[in-house]
């Protein structure tokens, strides 16, 4: 049976796209059969101080585990994103900034951005930052965030961007884990008309860990306390510094950044990406997947605190000399027309967002979309979670008026950039499918025992060979890198996702198969939420699972066992939710808390999450085998008292 719904490549696209059907097939074969020749040719898109001759040097095997790409090449990321464009497009717009309020916006040309990056690089040097040092960036979606990232890259410092929605505790943990010398922040951020107290959060974080300096960009001009000797105002520090700063020559395998992401166990991992392979992958995929053409305005709505913002707000577009739009606000402020108003205001050609945002907007009806023109749009994209066909069709018909192909891009923080996606001129679309792997991406489906599944099948998604944008290690814990990704199926990278492949070879991601929840396209580890809950005085034990949520994709469902003598109440429930928000951040706040006098455990004491998931999903008819439970009565109680999720 094949899927009835197929959207063929429109004929204009088939003719003029950067990659056509034939081109895609040829590139897949070339990347597979002659990887060194293929990637060395493709990597010429970057400007190398010393071009690589060693191209691919990889083994996923335990005995000889290593991943290196372009290993004897030398380059600098800021040079590639700025300096090399000055002659050809110095006066073209690099960044369009749209503020939280529709009245606030601005533009920076490549020349202006270059000068600003040089100034910040020189300020950082003045604060003692040198090649290899770590710098934490905790900023709102303002051009200074891109400036800070590129300033680090320019001098060879490793940045760690922390999303502004994370709590002081989460920030402190990330500063400590990578040993940052400096934090770059702003007085405040703005989101949906509300102020985000970034500097105050940094102050709170620095009660737990210490750094040499805090560099503060002013954004709202709020009054903020200054700690003498530690805090430096960027607006003052930049006066008198040179607006030129040489680029540090970096080896392709030198670290570029660390980005923390949640896993199935333990604390968030510091995913490390390196200079050559990462930048290449961000730039190559940005051009290929989005069919980017010079002069076009590209808008990725993600925050730079996530990998999507790294690769498709900053590095990919700027390496390609594109005009990238940075938006500080939210989709429904001042009203639910905002995205489309911004599209019209800045004549956006390519628009890339998350299914959760589309579902939330779809609920408001077609009116807010139709109140705008959107005539500039020519391509739409989604990322972060599976898109339900209903939302896909709404995006295609209402937002894109049937004119714009949709690229549903599957990838992960670990992959650096898109791995599975339609190419708009080469792939017929099926709503809800990320379709096919990019050239050089070798996918397999395996069952739990590692048996490779052929043809149409469902299983766990693994990748059998490396690609340049692959992460290189977990900061400070190389063993954890190997164990997390390469031990489940020896010799293969395990994505953590379940997936179906149909008879046309199209891939349909079904979601995480580990203890990771995908909340509004953001990853949350169940273990992290559980740790936060048990930190509360009244909590004896907690177990957290995901459940289907109309807008967020998945919601967070927490089973909480209270200490003896503590009575559950609505007030306590609110208190626990507030506690998790404070410990981790608003994205980790449980949607549902069910009081659980006991949790279903095996006789050896292991919590049976499978059962908890079923109850949370309200699929209690299919609890499966409960005979190994120490106390089966626990389950009856949980089912009877299931929270009305
Ligand atoms: C997980 C990675 C990559 C940027 C944003 C998320 C899920 C991502 C898709 C998609 C279905 C998707 C996967 C993946 N995911 N894109 N197009 N279709 N699922 O990055 O936080 O590292 O999360 O997001 O489950 O493993 P991340």
XYZ file of C-alpha atoms and ligand atoms in Angstrom:
672
model
C 0.000 0.000 0.000
C 1.440 3.365 -0.852
C 0.424 6.653 0.688
C -2.251 8.333 -1.421
C -1.071 11.792 -0.497
C 1.887 12.810 -2.620
C 2.896 16.358 -3.508
C 5.144 16.149 -6.574
C 7.982 18.609 -7.079
C 6.400 21.659 -8.758
C 7.660 22.047 -12.323
C 9.315 25.469 -11.762
C 11.292 23.838 -8.954
C 12.215 20.804 -10.977
C 13.746 23.155 -13.539
C 15.518 25.782 -11.508
C 16.303 24.245 -8.104
C 19.895 23.866 -6.921
C 19.403 20.144 -6.786
C 17.163 18.110 -9.056
C 16.162 14.452 -8.855
C 19.041 13.356 -11.056
C 21.491 15.534 -9.138
C 20.374 14.052 -5.838
C 20.803 10.471 -7.018
C 24.224 11.230 -8.470
C 25.373 12.957 -5.271
C 24.202 10.032 -3.121
C 26.194 7.604 -5.200
C 29.282 9.836 -5.256
C 29.215 10.433 -1.486
C 28.802 6.737 -0.864
C 31.377 5.420 -3.302
C 34.039 8.116 -3.292
C 33.613 9.960 0.013
C 37.050 11.605 0.042
C 36.679 13.000 -3.460
C 33.066 14.050 -2.886
C 33.594 15.845 0.423
C 36.867 17.440 -0.538
C 35.118 18.944 -3.564
C 32.113 20.106 -1.514
C 34.313 21.539 1.249
C 35.721 24.065 -1.207
C 32.687 26.168 -0.426
C 34.584 27.238 2.688
C 37.569 29.555 2.646
C 40.522 27.591 4.042
C 43.765 29.214 5.206
C 45.227 25.828 4.499
C 42.976 23.484 2.503
C 42.618 19.949 3.852
C 44.114 16.952 2.088
C 43.085 14.478 4.797
C 39.332 14.334 4.307
C 37.586 11.552 6.170
C 39.184 9.609 8.993
C 36.564 7.739 10.992
C 35.980 4.538 12.900
C 32.861 3.824 14.977
C 34.453 0.630 16.336
C 35.241 0.463 20.010
C 38.851 -0.611 19.555
C 39.748 2.266 17.263
C 37.020 4.821 17.933
C 37.689 8.213 16.335
C 35.920 10.800 14.174
C 37.981 13.328 12.213
C 37.116 15.345 9.139
C 39.354 17.680 7.122
C 41.882 17.056 9.890
C 44.859 18.896 8.398
C 42.836 21.887 7.199
C 43.039 25.332 8.775
C 40.337 27.963 8.764
C 38.427 30.409 10.918
C 34.656 30.440 11.252
C 34.334 34.229 11.633
C 36.472 34.726 8.536
C 34.107 32.476 6.606
C 30.996 34.192 7.958
C 32.256 37.769 7.642
C 35.618 38.783 6.217
C 35.366 36.834 3.003
C 32.064 38.566 2.173
C 33.300 42.125 2.674
C 34.534 42.656 -0.843
C 31.538 41.130 -2.601
C 28.647 42.038 -0.306
C 29.995 44.260 2.476
C 27.071 46.663 2.205
C 24.374 44.015 1.991
C 22.304 43.126 5.027
C 23.678 40.292 7.129
C 21.189 40.443 10.016
C 17.678 41.835 10.132
C 16.573 42.127 13.728
C 12.887 42.198 14.648
C 12.265 43.025 18.286
C 9.598 41.809 20.638
C 7.593 44.961 19.894
C 6.630 45.485 16.247
C 7.992 49.019 16.475
C 11.522 47.769 17.150
C 13.669 46.497 14.333
C 17.047 47.121 12.775
C 19.629 45.939 10.258
C 23.351 45.250 10.213
C 25.346 45.024 7.007
C 28.179 42.532 6.689
C 30.618 45.418 7.155
C 28.895 46.615 10.318
C 28.635 43.098 11.706
C 32.319 42.502 10.974
C 33.337 45.656 12.858
C 31.105 44.803 15.810
C 32.440 41.239 16.016
C 36.005 42.572 15.936
C 35.233 45.000 18.752
C 33.711 42.318 20.932
C 36.591 39.966 20.131
C 39.030 42.633 21.263
C 37.029 43.267 24.434
C 37.068 39.534 25.207
C 40.816 39.413 24.661
C 41.128 42.355 27.046
C 39.225 40.333 29.642
C 41.834 37.593 29.321
C 39.968 35.222 26.992
C 42.324 33.194 24.783
C 42.101 30.323 22.307
C 40.505 27.244 23.873
C 38.908 29.144 26.805
C 35.176 28.665 27.363
C 32.701 31.537 27.273
C 29.057 31.151 28.311
C 26.573 33.235 26.318
C 23.206 33.958 28.004
C 21.512 36.499 25.767
C 18.121 37.251 24.218
C 17.544 36.997 20.448
C 19.341 40.218 19.586
C 22.220 40.712 17.139
C 24.627 40.766 20.096
C 24.046 37.012 20.445
C 25.409 36.381 16.945
C 28.156 38.934 17.571
C 29.204 37.128 20.765
C 29.283 33.716 19.062
C 31.337 35.026 16.143
C 33.662 37.001 18.455
C 34.473 33.773 20.290
C 34.997 31.949 17.001
C 37.276 34.743 15.804
C 39.702 34.359 18.689
C 39.340 30.591 19.027
C 37.370 30.644 22.280
C 34.730 27.905 22.687
C 31.238 29.252 23.261
C 28.479 27.619 25.227
C 25.160 29.330 24.557
C 22.567 28.789 27.281
C 18.924 29.445 26.349
C 17.579 32.516 28.174
C 14.619 30.473 29.444
C 16.849 28.312 31.623
C 16.945 28.951 35.368
C 19.926 30.241 37.362
C 20.554 26.672 38.573
C 20.632 25.260 35.043
C 22.896 28.110 33.992
C 25.217 27.491 36.934
C 25.464 23.779 36.099
C 26.442 24.569 32.521
C 28.976 27.233 33.520
C 30.555 24.828 35.955
C 30.619 21.791 33.682
C 32.712 23.496 31.018
C 34.606 25.844 33.322
C 33.690 29.099 31.608
C 35.925 32.083 32.299
C 33.449 34.703 31.162
C 29.653 35.016 30.868
C 28.166 37.347 28.260
C 24.652 38.462 29.117
C 22.215 41.372 28.781
C 20.434 43.465 31.366
C 17.112 41.944 30.322
C 15.401 40.157 27.460
C 11.855 40.703 26.202
C 9.410 38.000 25.186
C 5.747 38.557 24.496
C 5.785 41.861 26.380
C 7.376 40.315 29.471
C 10.820 41.079 30.815
C 13.314 38.244 31.295
C 15.752 39.153 34.090
C 18.898 37.758 32.477
C 21.494 39.680 34.504
C 19.678 38.900 37.758
C 19.686 35.209 36.785
C 23.424 35.391 36.121
C 23.948 36.977 39.546
C 21.948 34.154 41.140
C 23.902 31.515 39.198
C 27.186 33.064 40.266
C 26.297 32.529 43.912
C 26.992 28.862 43.148
C 29.888 29.008 40.690
C 32.372 31.689 39.840
C 33.745 33.214 36.673
C 36.370 35.904 36.103
C 34.155 38.384 34.305
C 30.569 39.096 33.310
C 30.188 41.146 30.139
C 26.832 42.931 29.983
C 25.154 44.158 26.818
C 22.439 46.717 27.446
C 19.135 45.976 25.804
C 16.233 47.363 27.844
C 18.424 49.737 29.859
C 16.923 48.348 33.046
C 18.672 49.258 36.244
C 20.983 46.405 37.227
C 23.410 46.089 40.114
C 27.085 45.969 39.085
C 29.576 43.796 40.959
C 32.842 45.748 41.099
C 35.808 43.965 39.584
C 33.633 41.277 37.977
C 30.993 42.998 35.867
C 31.917 44.903 32.723
C 29.471 46.923 30.627
C 30.074 46.171 26.969
C 28.875 49.633 25.919
C 31.711 51.172 27.922
C 34.357 48.532 27.263
C 34.032 48.778 23.499
C 34.942 52.448 23.367
C 38.472 52.850 22.205
C 38.984 49.222 21.170
C 40.103 48.539 17.646
C 37.403 47.570 15.156
C 39.766 45.158 13.525
C 40.920 41.925 15.091
C 42.873 39.211 13.310
C 41.258 35.793 12.938
C 42.920 33.006 14.911
C 43.883 30.219 12.492
C 42.100 27.097 13.731
C 42.581 23.472 12.923
C 39.446 21.926 11.417
C 39.151 19.684 14.468
C 39.570 22.474 17.042
C 36.381 22.913 19.105
C 33.954 25.616 17.983
C 31.216 25.299 20.581
C 29.609 23.276 23.331
C 25.828 23.056 23.527
C 24.113 21.273 26.393
C 21.323 18.856 25.611
C 19.206 16.481 27.648
C 19.714 12.759 27.495
C 17.922 9.766 28.916
C 20.067 9.701 32.046
C 21.978 12.098 34.237
C 22.701 15.763 33.758
C 22.597 17.452 30.338
C 25.572 16.580 28.152
C 27.887 19.142 26.623
C 27.698 18.274 22.921
C 30.938 19.395 21.289
C 31.158 20.519 17.672
C 34.368 21.346 15.865
C 35.363 24.064 13.424
C 35.665 22.584 9.927
C 33.129 19.775 9.757
C 30.405 21.675 11.613
C 30.698 24.891 9.624
C 30.793 22.975 6.391
C 27.681 21.000 7.294
C 25.724 24.069 8.460
C 26.570 25.968 5.264
C 26.110 23.084 2.823
C 22.751 21.995 4.245
C 21.506 25.590 4.486
C 22.050 26.038 0.778
C 20.862 22.601 -0.308
C 17.825 22.016 1.869
C 16.510 25.571 1.616
C 17.662 26.075 -1.974
C 19.127 29.351 -0.757
C 19.885 32.008 -3.383
C 21.985 35.151 -2.862
C 19.956 38.152 -1.780
C 17.116 36.185 -0.232
C 15.836 36.792 3.287
C 15.960 33.633 5.377
C 14.080 33.384 8.664
C 14.571 30.591 11.157
C 12.374 31.296 14.191
C 14.453 29.236 16.644
C 16.318 30.839 19.527
C 20.128 30.770 19.353
C 19.964 28.875 22.641
C 19.128 25.743 20.630
C 21.152 24.050 17.917
C 18.651 25.143 15.269
C 19.521 28.748 16.090
C 23.260 27.996 15.915
C 23.132 26.323 12.520
C 20.301 28.176 10.763
C 20.106 31.630 12.371
C 23.841 32.208 12.538
C 26.458 29.891 11.056
C 24.812 28.384 7.952
C 23.260 31.604 6.621
C 26.246 33.838 7.385
C 28.741 31.378 5.915
C 26.618 31.567 2.747
C 26.481 35.371 2.744
C 22.727 35.282 3.338
C 20.429 37.770 5.017
C 19.263 36.127 8.238
C 16.361 37.382 10.320
C 16.574 37.245 14.119
C 13.276 37.571 15.985
C 13.232 38.295 19.688
C 9.509 37.795 20.220
C 6.901 35.051 20.180
C 4.329 33.956 17.547
C 1.269 35.337 19.348
C 2.406 38.771 20.487
C 0.921 41.302 20.071
C -1.417 38.924 18.200
C -1.363 35.660 16.267
C -0.630 37.408 12.984
C 2.859 38.341 14.107
C 4.882 35.768 12.137
C 3.104 36.696 8.908
C 3.342 40.427 9.585
C 7.094 40.007 9.991
C 7.228 37.988 6.760
C 5.535 40.890 4.934
C 7.526 43.610 6.680
C 10.901 42.136 5.725
C 9.870 40.306 2.530
C 10.920 36.890 3.858
C 11.448 34.275 1.130
C 12.262 31.210 3.252
C 10.554 30.553 6.581
C 11.566 27.775 9.009
C 9.694 27.001 12.227
C 8.501 24.244 14.582
C 5.293 22.179 14.329
C 4.291 23.223 17.848
C 4.126 26.884 16.767
C 2.057 25.927 13.724
C -0.401 23.898 15.806
C -0.830 26.780 18.243
C -1.456 29.230 15.382
C -3.725 26.848 13.526
C -6.000 26.840 16.563
C -6.579 30.560 16.057
C -8.098 29.898 12.637
C -7.138 31.176 9.178
C -8.071 34.814 9.835
C -4.746 35.991 11.329
C -2.871 34.416 8.410
C -5.179 35.710 5.701
C -4.939 39.228 7.091
C -1.421 39.294 5.608
C -0.051 38.914 2.086
C 2.914 36.465 2.443
C 3.541 36.886 -1.284
C 7.322 36.935 -0.732
C 7.361 33.353 0.625
C 8.677 30.646 -1.660
C 9.739 27.840 0.697
C 8.607 26.665 4.136
C 10.362 24.383 6.612
C 9.729 22.593 9.892
C 11.973 21.068 12.537
C 12.049 19.628 16.027
C 9.354 16.960 16.105
C 7.153 15.002 13.775
C 4.592 17.228 12.061
C 1.077 15.828 12.014
C -0.359 15.750 8.466
C -3.191 18.084 9.488
C -0.743 20.813 10.536
C 1.356 20.120 7.431
C -1.646 20.677 5.142
C -2.608 23.876 6.957
C 0.946 25.172 6.584
C 0.959 24.235 2.911
C -2.513 25.459 1.982
C -3.168 28.404 4.263
C 0.300 29.809 5.003
C 1.936 28.915 1.694
C -1.238 29.119 -0.405
C -0.296 25.840 -2.046
C 2.680 27.525 -3.702
C 5.581 26.686 -1.359
C 7.145 23.265 -0.876
C 7.657 22.258 2.767
C 10.951 20.782 3.939
C 10.392 18.648 7.053
C 13.944 18.471 8.389
C 14.986 15.719 10.802
C 18.171 16.217 12.785
C 19.534 16.537 16.319
C 21.852 18.674 18.416
C 24.373 15.887 17.915
C 24.172 15.939 14.111
C 25.120 19.615 13.700
C 22.683 20.142 10.855
C 19.922 18.513 8.820
C 20.394 14.832 7.909
C 16.997 13.764 6.603
C 14.853 16.136 4.575
C 13.210 16.641 1.236
C 15.215 18.749 -1.209
C 12.571 21.032 -2.677
C 13.579 20.480 -6.303
C 14.291 16.772 -5.953
C 11.825 15.150 -3.577
C 8.086 14.570 -3.906
C 6.539 15.359 -0.539
C 4.408 13.250 1.795
C 2.874 15.188 4.690
C 4.383 13.957 7.965
C 7.479 12.342 6.464
C 10.981 13.802 6.619
C 11.356 11.796 3.391
C 14.957 10.821 2.528
C 18.528 11.154 3.778
C 20.844 13.805 2.341
C 23.772 12.590 0.242
C 26.359 10.959 2.507
C 23.860 10.066 5.236
C 23.664 6.286 5.576
C 20.561 5.226 7.504
C 19.476 1.823 8.737
C 16.541 0.526 10.734
C 17.345 -2.140 13.318
C 15.262 -4.081 15.791
C 16.011 -4.219 19.511
C 18.589 -6.972 18.967
C 20.357 -5.048 16.244
C 19.070 -7.108 13.328
C 18.994 -4.926 10.233
C 15.490 -4.511 8.778
C 15.120 -4.312 5.030
C 12.443 -2.699 2.870
C 9.264 -1.358 4.439
C 9.755 -1.746 8.193
C 9.640 -0.076 11.600
C 12.556 -0.035 14.009
C 15.218 2.029 15.666
C 16.990 4.579 13.501
C 20.773 4.210 13.308
C 23.429 5.788 11.087
C 26.164 3.521 9.844
C 28.764 6.047 8.770
C 29.966 9.500 9.759
C 29.145 12.868 8.162
C 31.219 16.028 8.618
C 28.770 17.780 10.992
C 28.726 14.973 13.546
C 29.475 15.873 17.184
C 32.949 14.812 18.286
C 32.612 14.212 22.001
C 30.738 14.998 25.197
C 32.684 17.780 26.876
C 34.823 16.266 29.618
C 33.459 12.733 29.178
C 34.532 10.955 26.015
C 33.459 7.610 27.465
C 29.912 8.911 27.857
C 29.980 9.921 24.176
C 30.854 6.393 23.135
C 28.481 4.729 25.582
C 25.496 6.926 24.727
C 25.655 6.666 20.959
C 27.825 3.748 19.878
C 27.343 0.956 22.404
C 23.700 -0.039 21.759
C 24.469 -1.194 18.189
C 28.223 -1.710 17.796
C 29.762 0.136 14.864
C 26.662 2.329 14.406
C 25.453 5.685 15.715
C 22.137 5.266 17.558
C 19.841 8.275 17.201
C 17.439 7.440 20.037
C 14.531 7.720 17.586
C 12.044 5.174 16.370
C 11.215 5.263 12.686
C 9.183 3.658 9.913
C 10.345 3.289 6.316
C 7.615 2.894 3.719
C 7.665 1.039 0.432
C 8.975 4.125 -1.388
C 11.937 4.325 0.974
C 10.504 7.369 2.785
C 11.360 7.753 6.484
C 8.690 8.578 9.072
C 10.135 9.458 12.486
C 7.845 8.152 15.210
C 9.549 9.788 18.204
C 12.069 9.008 20.920
C 12.446 5.445 22.080
C 14.507 6.422 25.130
C 13.569 8.347 28.278
C 13.681 11.677 26.516
C 10.513 13.753 26.067
C 10.097 16.127 23.140
C 8.201 19.124 24.536
C 7.419 21.715 21.864
C 10.413 20.530 19.866
C 12.746 20.788 22.872
C 14.369 17.860 24.533
C 13.782 17.163 28.182
C 15.243 14.226 30.063
C 12.742 12.499 32.339
C 15.589 11.900 34.809
C 16.251 15.635 35.029
C 12.641 16.454 35.893
C 12.591 13.611 38.419
C 15.762 14.901 40.100
C 14.250 18.367 40.329
C 11.037 16.991 41.883
C 12.780 14.907 44.547
C 14.794 17.955 45.608
C 11.531 19.286 47.048
C 11.154 18.580 50.803
C 7.812 16.812 50.580
C 8.629 14.462 47.703
C 9.707 10.903 48.452
C 9.869 9.641 44.890
C 8.940 10.755 41.381
C 8.640 9.162 37.948
C 8.168 11.235 34.801
C 6.925 10.170 31.361
C 5.665 11.872 28.211
C 2.087 11.864 26.959
C 0.506 13.120 23.720
C -0.261 16.847 23.919
C -2.296 18.720 21.271
C -0.001 21.719 20.996
C 3.323 20.681 22.503
C 3.521 17.305 20.761
C 4.400 15.721 24.087
C 3.589 16.955 27.571
C 5.261 16.112 30.870
C 3.358 13.739 33.175
C 4.787 13.304 36.665
C 3.859 10.643 39.200
C 4.761 11.883 42.656
C 4.932 9.937 45.905
C 4.788 12.252 48.908
C 6.579 11.719 52.188
C 4.589 9.974 54.896
C 2.210 12.379 56.599
C 2.071 14.897 53.722
C -1.402 15.442 52.282
C -1.801 16.137 48.564
C -3.516 19.402 47.685
C -4.046 21.717 44.747
C -1.731 24.189 46.411
C 1.016 21.601 46.737
C 0.584 20.690 43.080
C 1.090 24.307 42.049
C 4.031 24.529 44.389
C 5.728 21.510 42.787
C 5.209 22.880 39.283
C 6.706 26.213 40.374
C 9.584 24.337 41.985
C 10.486 22.551 38.733
C 10.239 25.825 36.791
C 12.648 27.378 39.240
C 15.049 24.430 39.217
C 15.251 23.907 35.444
C 13.126 26.485 33.614
C 9.568 26.898 32.332
C 9.994 24.290 29.565
C 10.385 21.555 32.193
C 7.177 22.404 34.095
C 4.999 19.272 34.426
C 1.641 19.529 32.650
C 0.145 16.874 34.895
C 0.995 15.700 38.388
C -0.626 12.529 39.639
C -0.281 11.663 43.310
C 1.038 8.134 43.519
C 0.921 6.321 46.843
C 3.249 3.794 45.196
C 5.037 3.341 41.848
C 4.924 0.122 39.814
C 8.237 -1.630 40.408
C 9.732 -4.972 39.590
C 10.845 -7.165 42.469
C 14.346 -5.845 41.943
C 13.045 -2.307 42.423
C 13.105 -1.031 38.834
C 10.267 1.344 37.948
C 8.201 -0.031 35.062
C 7.898 3.064 32.920
C 6.098 1.219 30.178
C 3.087 0.941 32.489
C 3.352 4.571 33.580
C 3.431 5.662 29.945
C 0.312 3.676 29.151
C -1.583 5.191 32.075
C -0.453 8.696 31.094
C -1.593 8.037 27.516
C -4.911 6.762 28.908
C -4.300 3.458 27.172
C -5.108 1.435 30.281
C -6.683 -1.429 28.363
C -3.224 -2.406 27.116
C -1.024 -2.463 30.191
C 0.529 -5.725 29.113
C 2.236 -8.146 31.426
C 2.159 -6.925 35.034
C 3.047 -10.271 36.581
C 6.627 -9.250 37.341
C 5.440 -6.386 39.552
C 6.290 -6.520 43.217
C 2.825 -5.173 44.076
C 0.248 -5.293 41.239
C -2.305 -3.399 43.384
C -0.236 -0.237 42.871
C -1.259 -0.211 39.214
C -4.987 -0.490 39.973
C -4.700 2.518 42.220
C -2.867 4.568 39.572
C -5.442 3.669 36.920
C -8.358 4.503 39.241
C -6.893 7.829 40.211
C -5.535 8.786 36.814
C -5.264 12.555 36.534
C -7.591 13.966 33.861
C -4.766 14.673 31.444
C 15.167 15.149 18.376
C 16.405 16.005 18.458
C 17.331 19.385 15.420
C 16.819 20.575 15.896
C 15.761 20.574 16.922
C 15.738 19.472 17.910
C 13.213 15.124 17.111
C 13.837 16.712 15.261
C 12.402 16.169 13.715
C 11.564 15.986 12.574
C 10.528 14.215 13.695
C 12.209 15.322 14.824
C 13.842 13.745 17.101
C 15.293 14.018 17.403
N 13.109 15.698 15.770
N 13.416 17.026 14.026
N 11.666 16.761 11.479
N 10.659 15.000 12.616
N 11.274 14.349 14.815
O 17.011 19.085 18.329
O 16.735 18.962 20.811
O 18.584 17.728 19.650
O 16.192 16.984 19.446
O 14.079 15.931 17.913
O 13.260 12.977 18.115
O 15.983 12.935 17.964
P 17.188 18.211 19.617
